Amino acid sequence: MKRGILDIGNTAVKWAVFNGLEMLDQGRMDGHADDYRQLAENYGDLNWYWSSTRDDGDLAVSLLGAQEILLEEPLPVTIAYRTPSTLGRDRLAAVCGAHQLFPENPCLVIDAGTCITFDLVDAAGNYPGGSISPGLNMRLKAMHTFTGKLPLQEWEDPEDFIGDSTRNSMLQGVKQGLIGEAERQIRLYEARYPDLRILLSGGDSGFFEKHLKKDIFAAPYLVLIGLNAIQHYKN
């Protein structure tokens, strides 16, 4: 069964067309009315489904007739998280996507966005949780906001690991802190799950792809894959 999936974020909308669990087409748009009209023109015969981190699917509903994806049971994974009502939509969708892609392996999903999340789904489809920490730009902003003299920096990957200026020292602090954190998290999960698969998504995923010396599966559309897996499972 073909369907369209919309992931409505704060700054952009990602969309994909699926035939069952197979992705046929995908894209990214600003989310203006004309964008939705273009989707309707190209794929108006599909049933569309939407999910949003900002609870705003008005255009998707009015211009595509889209239905909201309800992130409640039944789900393709079993939630063992102690506070499921506080669980972010993207985190849940991402682990559902990981389990669909690698159903025979435990998966660690690293989502590098505003915050960096590390989430596990085991080979049996159980989701116990993970961790949340500040993302790359959030760390730079925090140093500026909570000190008197450190300036706000734009991210640039520094070359040498010794910062030779205040700017480079701040950039190195963020860089080495993020790499060290990710490597430590991966070691912890690999020690418990030797056949672990690592999946990477999010706007800053390129940073980790560049600096982590691991076999990592880049999955830029992991949330869309997971949202589709959820809707497929419900049908």
XYZ file of C-alpha atoms in Angstrom, residues 97-186:
90
model
C 12.972 3.226 11.994
C 16.167 1.624 13.272
C 14.336 -1.549 14.275
C 12.710 -1.742 10.846
C 16.072 -1.377 9.079
C 17.959 -3.818 11.327
C 15.375 -6.071 13.012
C 17.910 -8.727 14.023
C 20.357 -6.372 15.756
C 20.309 -4.074 18.743
C 20.584 -0.516 17.443
C 21.991 2.661 18.922
C 20.477 5.753 17.303
C 22.528 8.948 17.538
C 20.423 11.958 16.568
C 22.640 15.042 16.308
C 20.371 18.063 16.323
C 19.692 20.904 18.746
C 20.232 18.272 21.408
C 22.131 15.043 20.907
C 20.194 11.929 21.791
C 21.473 8.392 22.156
C 18.680 5.815 22.072
C 18.728 2.027 22.143
C 16.311 -0.498 20.694
C 17.288 -4.125 21.251
C 16.929 -7.024 18.821
C 13.620 -8.014 20.416
C 12.210 -4.548 19.722
C 12.352 -3.276 23.299
C 13.045 0.435 23.771
C 14.398 1.138 27.292
C 15.581 4.720 26.618
C 18.911 6.457 26.256
C 20.303 9.908 26.983
C 19.941 13.567 26.012
C 22.699 16.185 26.062
C 23.323 19.641 24.551
C 24.095 19.760 20.852
C 26.978 21.467 19.092
C 25.528 24.964 18.760
C 23.792 24.804 22.116
C 27.187 24.313 23.773
C 28.621 27.345 22.036
C 25.613 29.449 23.033
C 25.768 28.228 26.633
C 29.391 29.334 27.038
C 28.479 32.801 25.815
C 25.212 33.081 27.775
C 26.499 31.916 31.148
C 29.823 33.757 31.222
C 30.698 37.419 31.249
C 33.310 37.580 28.513
C 33.245 34.534 26.249
C 31.944 35.651 22.824
C 29.272 33.861 20.828
C 30.960 31.712 18.198
C 29.859 30.361 14.857
C 30.840 26.706 14.442
C 33.946 25.962 12.449
C 35.901 22.729 12.733
C 39.298 23.659 14.222
C 42.385 21.886 12.946
C 44.815 21.434 15.829
C 43.590 19.997 19.117
C 45.329 22.791 21.059
C 43.300 25.988 20.869
C 45.653 28.929 20.238
C 42.997 31.618 20.818
C 39.858 32.025 22.888
C 37.796 31.259 19.803
C 39.746 28.118 18.944
C 39.797 27.029 22.587
C 36.003 27.220 22.703
C 35.658 25.363 19.411
C 38.081 22.677 20.578
C 36.219 22.308 23.853
C 32.996 21.646 22.006
C 34.630 19.371 19.429
C 36.574 17.177 21.829
C 33.711 17.092 24.308
C 31.274 15.840 21.688
C 33.679 13.265 20.265
C 34.641 12.011 23.707
C 31.020 11.769 24.796
C 29.980 9.857 21.682
C 32.924 7.453 21.886
C 32.215 6.778 25.559
C 28.517 6.148 24.891
C 29.294 3.779 22.031
